[in-house]
Amino acid sequence: MAKDVDDGPEGYKALIEEVLEAYPDKAKKKRAKHLTVSAPDPEGEPDEATGIASKCDTVKSNIKSVPGVMTVRGCAYAGSKGVVWGPVKDMIHISHGPVGCGQYSWSQRRNYYIGKTGVDSFVTMQFTTDFQEKDIVFGGDKKLGKMIDELEELFPLSKGTTIQSECPIGLIGDDIEAVAKQKNKEHEKTMVPVRCEGFRGVSQSLGHHIANDAVRDWVYEKGDGGAAKEYEPGQYDVNVIGDYNIGGDAWASRILLEEMGLNVVGNWSGDATLAEIERAPKARLNLIHCYRSMNYICRYMEEKFGVAWMEYNFFGPSQIAASLRAIAKNFDETIQEGAERVIAKYQPLVDQVNAKFRPRLEGKSVMLYVGGLRPRHVVTAYDDLGMNVVGTGYEFGHGDDYKRTGHYVKEGTLIYDDVTGYELEKFIETIRPDLVGSGIKEKYPVQKMGIPFRQMHSWDYSGPYHGYDGYAIFARDMDLAINNPVWGMYDAPWKSGPAAIAAE
Amino acid sequence: MPQSADKVLDHAPLFREPEYKEMLENKKVKFECGHPDEMVKDVGEWTKTWEYREKNLARTAATINPAKACQPLGAVFAGAGYEKTMSFVHGSQGCVAYYRSHLSRHFKEPSSCVSSSMTEDAAVFGGLINMVDGLANTKALYDPEMIAVSTTCMAEVIGDDLNSFILQAKEKGSVDTDFDVPFAHTPAFVGSHIDGYDNMQKGILTNFWNKKDAERVADDSINIIPGFDGFAVGNIREMKRVLGEMDITGYTILSDVSDVYDTPSDGEFRMYSGGTKIADIPGALNAKATISMQEYCSKKTLDYCAEKGQETAAFHYPMGVKGTDDFLMKLGELTGKEIPESLRLERGRLIDAMADSQSWLHGKTYAIYGDPDFVYAMAAFIMETGGEPRHCLATNGSKAWAAQMEELLASSPFGKDCQVWAGKDLWHMRSFLNTEPVDILIGSSYGKYLERDTGTPLLRLAFPIFDRHHHHRFPTWFYQGTLTVLVKILDLIFDKLDDETIEPGVTDYSYDLTR
């Protein structure tokens, strides 16, 4: 199907103007600050790995969504319970408040883990105080305390409990911190109150930050060290931070780090145990994948415990190799040789994958709209397949995310921050990319338009996409999305072709 | 290296490869600091005991794996069933992302809904500005003919007054004064999604039927409220067919989502599709009667209809023989239409199928959970097949529901060993299935964890169904729908028997070709 817009900066700028016309004045002014086209950055240093220096910054980001526009964003609770804390497998995470939040987020993020669910692991369960009217009126602290006691009876092997606050908690003046302290004394287990009420902040993002702060306050500052006490650190100890093991991502990453000789002491927070969190400050280096959701605790660990941190990217072979080498630079020759060995070992797989899939994907255009690190991190994986990202945006990115995006995204890319349903639909409809990567809410509208789609939050129930093993799956999935015969069947044969058009 | 381009292994096979198994074992032993395997095994066994069940039943504060959602989900679902209607939820925005995802994951369809995106300042000062700006933006961007407003618990806790806010927004020109903005307060801390459905339905009818010039001039038509239903697409279409067979034309389905959650793929994304015509809502006031297909989704709405002078009747999810019989006879009584021979034949074909398969169904035991009306209908039908419900559970079931269930179960010898569990959750169900096992579990996708933990095969017939596709497109109501349900039960029974007898030379003497 023909595109309705000239690719390139001028066409995209005109498209932005056109889309903004639909808004009432007040909203139009606000939304204009979130849409842009990436430009060359004359002052920027080209990135070592990608050779790219572009300017992707929108005027505004990380500010309130405009009411009534159909933002895709979630809330602070989603950022804490859904992202940061929820995957910690041997703790129980209470959705504290009414039933809905816990219900809708139950088992939806695909944070894989190994464990006996309901016995020593609890990730795919929904624990809630199920607030009723009387709890709103009289407060929920007693119910919360009682619930923690009951959980202790029914799940004696849990290592602790987190309290994930839903909206009402902060509004009715409950003192969940007091409950946590009391229950910590009584049960001698880690108790973590998290003030991640959904109305705080403007998106999931503040929930990440609050959850990070809760790790700091209630595991490190108030904790007794736990499993860290008897741990003897080694010279090759690292933590993986901000990998939620979606479809097994963290496992496909860990195998590479171990193969190059590193010890992964903690993985945060996919498939994590509380012990992995407690021991993390003893590691030499924090490797951070999702910067957006977990940079806060890395900064804290650096300041407090002197643990250095660095960002890396395990999407696609170019970035994996660059990351493995960058990680190895922090260690001795043994590890540096290990990195080279790993890269060499997997190169034949990369070559095979590219040989098989690249010809089927070369030159295809992609639009992304996702959260966290993915709006930039997956761009180079598409590059590796010969695909071209023509538009990307962050659900809840900050200025520092857009800065970093300049190392990944070429000039002339359409950039949209906290995009609205209306904007995204118009952008996609006009640009008609060969593939869209976004979330479940976007999947079906896009597919109705006849455009192939992959969910890039849940990996569309596939994965892992991290690491070399993940790259093969990523390539296969993009191929099966784009090259399925269904997209060719949208027009009824009696409705297409010159005869049918002439008859209309 | 297990991975190759020729045969790409994704998560399911990949992590069973030796490299990964070794890596995961190493992680467990060196880094996780878990409990000894023996202890985990012992505690796991203990969770299956009667002792554990008693502890589990004794809890009063903890809810674990509930089978219910919150009110606004039902309100959004109800609003979606009206022509060109945008649901607008006043309060925190994350909630709306959740409702949309939840509905899309079940129906595999778009689900459109907006939020007024209230944040901390709105928590302090109220969300009036959010309402004013939000309605204007929604109208401008999505051009709805009606905006159906409900609330998240945040807006409810701070006490935002929807009526006053909407009036003020109209005064400020967000939408025209005569633009329809029905509303319903839908606090998440009261009831569940079925109450939100009820409240929104009442809100929409009130918006039209309480207008100054609205006056009821009774006619012979009827209104039908389908209720919150994961199979709504198939069921509402089947209902229209059955009404056609009855030669009933004077009817209005109040909230018809059948085309909303089933749009074609032909190159166009339809944000709105089908739905109850807004022009038909005012006239629905004149109906002789309003009938609800699900009593617990419509209590307040039916009371309101009765206040307006309409007759009302409520059913429990008309599935099964008697469930359908009762519905058709009531329909005949209200409309004066004879039940046609065609439906008597359909009934006969269903009975024929039940008779053909009765030996496989008789005496089978079941646990059933879901929304109250569904559980009622399912239990009733199971007893009609000679099956025995043993556990009937509705997390959002009331004492009144439990009493109705007891009455139903007492009406058949096949119901005598059944226990009714109102207000209990699926962690309770785990204990019930471990201590008093059944042959088949009927419920939603969440039941797959019970299938794993107790070995009870699961039949997915209740909302939400995330991990099987397209079942909602096929009806479960009336004789024809019941036939589908019957076949699903039989398939499960036969598949299980085949699985158990498939081992060559060991059990395959019973691997019969004809059953």
XYZ file of C-alpha atoms in Angstrom, chain A residues 320-501:
182
model
C 26.104 -7.452 22.344
C 29.688 -7.624 21.109
C 30.314 -3.958 21.902
C 28.810 -4.442 25.358
C 30.754 -7.600 26.131
C 33.990 -5.789 25.268
C 33.016 -2.700 27.246
C 32.144 -4.834 30.254
C 35.408 -6.779 29.955
C 37.434 -3.575 29.974
C 36.615 -3.269 33.655
C 38.384 -6.554 34.402
C 41.665 -8.261 33.747
C 42.860 -10.112 30.655
C 41.164 -13.343 31.671
C 37.818 -11.691 31.295
C 38.829 -9.755 28.210
C 39.881 -12.983 26.551
C 36.639 -14.494 27.768
C 34.666 -11.782 26.023
C 36.501 -12.387 22.758
C 35.974 -16.115 23.125
C 32.237 -15.637 23.615
C 31.951 -13.272 20.656
C 33.853 -15.690 18.453
C 31.819 -18.657 19.639
C 28.524 -17.056 18.696
C 29.654 -15.396 15.478
C 28.720 -18.428 13.355
C 25.211 -18.351 14.834
C 24.948 -14.635 14.073
C 26.122 -15.260 10.516
C 23.602 -18.055 10.056
C 20.764 -15.975 11.443
C 21.651 -13.012 9.263
C 22.061 -15.194 6.205
C 18.661 -16.715 6.736
C 16.601 -13.752 7.865
C 18.283 -10.599 6.597
C 17.293 -11.146 2.959
C 13.687 -11.483 4.108
C 13.794 -8.296 6.192
C 16.307 -6.024 4.459
C 15.022 -2.497 3.982
C 11.800 -3.011 5.926
C 10.712 -0.021 7.979
C 9.751 -0.147 11.647
C 7.926 2.143 14.032
C 8.329 1.622 17.771
C 6.419 2.897 20.730
C 7.459 1.320 23.984
C 8.768 2.055 27.454
C 11.954 1.832 29.466
C 15.078 1.259 27.405
C 13.565 -0.297 24.337
C 12.760 2.759 22.225
C 16.524 3.067 21.719
C 18.040 -0.283 22.696
C 16.254 -2.399 20.095
C 16.964 0.019 17.234
C 20.395 -1.465 16.605
C 19.019 -5.011 16.657
C 16.775 -3.984 13.767
C 19.840 -2.430 12.093
C 21.567 -5.794 12.395
C 18.729 -7.304 10.368
C 18.935 -4.557 7.779
C 15.710 -2.982 8.977
C 15.200 0.720 9.374
C 13.522 2.386 12.357
C 11.616 5.405 11.050
C 9.808 6.406 14.230
C 10.273 5.793 17.925
C 9.064 7.155 21.222
C 9.008 6.657 24.954
C 5.939 6.120 27.097
C 7.671 7.596 30.121
C 11.189 8.645 29.096
C 13.058 11.535 30.695
C 15.451 14.018 29.148
C 18.404 11.698 29.780
C 16.708 8.949 27.786
C 16.289 11.224 24.789
C 19.942 12.276 25.089
C 20.978 8.634 24.964
C 18.666 8.010 22.018
C 20.899 10.266 19.943
C 23.505 7.485 19.949
C 21.114 5.008 18.392
C 18.676 6.811 16.150
C 19.604 8.346 12.838
C 18.608 11.877 11.942
C 15.256 12.185 10.249
C 13.474 9.784 12.595
C 10.041 10.721 13.873
C 10.114 11.054 17.679
C 6.974 11.033 19.819
C 6.875 11.312 23.597
C 3.864 10.012 25.581
C 2.094 9.626 22.264
C -1.699 9.735 22.244
C -3.880 7.111 20.593
C -4.894 9.647 17.993
C -1.350 10.675 17.096
C 0.015 7.153 16.908
C -2.834 5.987 14.704
C -2.352 8.921 12.325
C 1.426 8.484 12.231
C 1.157 4.784 11.483
C -1.663 5.187 9.000
C 0.266 7.836 7.094
C 3.771 6.396 7.212
C 2.600 2.800 6.803
C 5.745 1.116 8.114
C 6.338 -2.563 7.403
C 6.232 -3.363 11.116
C 5.078 -1.734 14.329
C 6.484 -2.738 17.713
C 4.424 -1.581 20.671
C 2.066 -2.947 23.353
C -1.134 -4.964 23.685
C -3.348 -1.852 23.455
C -1.779 -0.910 20.131
C -1.550 -4.406 18.656
C -5.063 -4.915 17.382
C -5.742 -1.428 15.961
C -2.496 -1.671 13.979
C -3.200 -5.167 12.725
C -6.684 -4.083 11.601
C -4.919 -1.595 9.318
C -3.091 -4.500 7.722
C 0.265 -3.661 9.235
C 2.349 -6.413 10.862
C 2.850 -5.977 14.582
C 4.924 -7.372 17.430
C 4.328 -6.654 21.074
C 7.635 -5.312 22.307
C 6.799 -5.391 26.023
C 5.886 -9.055 26.368
C 7.769 -10.172 23.220
C 4.307 -11.196 22.052
C 4.476 -14.297 24.270
C 7.788 -15.328 22.689
C 11.338 -14.497 23.746
C 13.908 -14.281 25.085
C 15.160 -11.451 22.855
C 18.321 -10.692 24.849
C 21.676 -12.248 24.074
C 22.764 -14.258 21.065
C 20.177 -16.980 21.617
C 17.575 -14.249 21.873
C 18.702 -12.579 18.661
C 17.851 -15.708 16.686
C 14.351 -15.654 18.190
C 14.013 -11.922 17.567
C 14.954 -12.393 13.917
C 12.576 -15.322 13.510
C 9.727 -13.380 15.109
C 10.182 -10.274 12.986
C 10.243 -12.490 9.916
C 7.120 -14.410 10.854
C 5.291 -11.181 11.648
C 6.168 -9.440 8.403
C 6.142 -12.349 5.999
C 2.929 -14.081 7.027
C 0.487 -14.542 4.153
C -2.454 -13.090 6.107
C -1.483 -9.489 5.314
C -2.116 -10.154 1.643
C -5.690 -11.263 2.164
C -7.249 -8.100 3.561
C -8.944 -7.041 0.344
C -11.794 -9.163 -0.927
C -10.902 -10.115 -4.515
C -14.161 -8.701 -5.865
C -13.380 -5.415 -4.139
C -9.805 -4.906 -5.354
C -8.383 -4.502 -8.826
C -9.273 -1.979 -11.527
C -12.695 -3.469 -12.351
C -13.944 -3.180 -8.787
C -12.599 0.336 -8.417
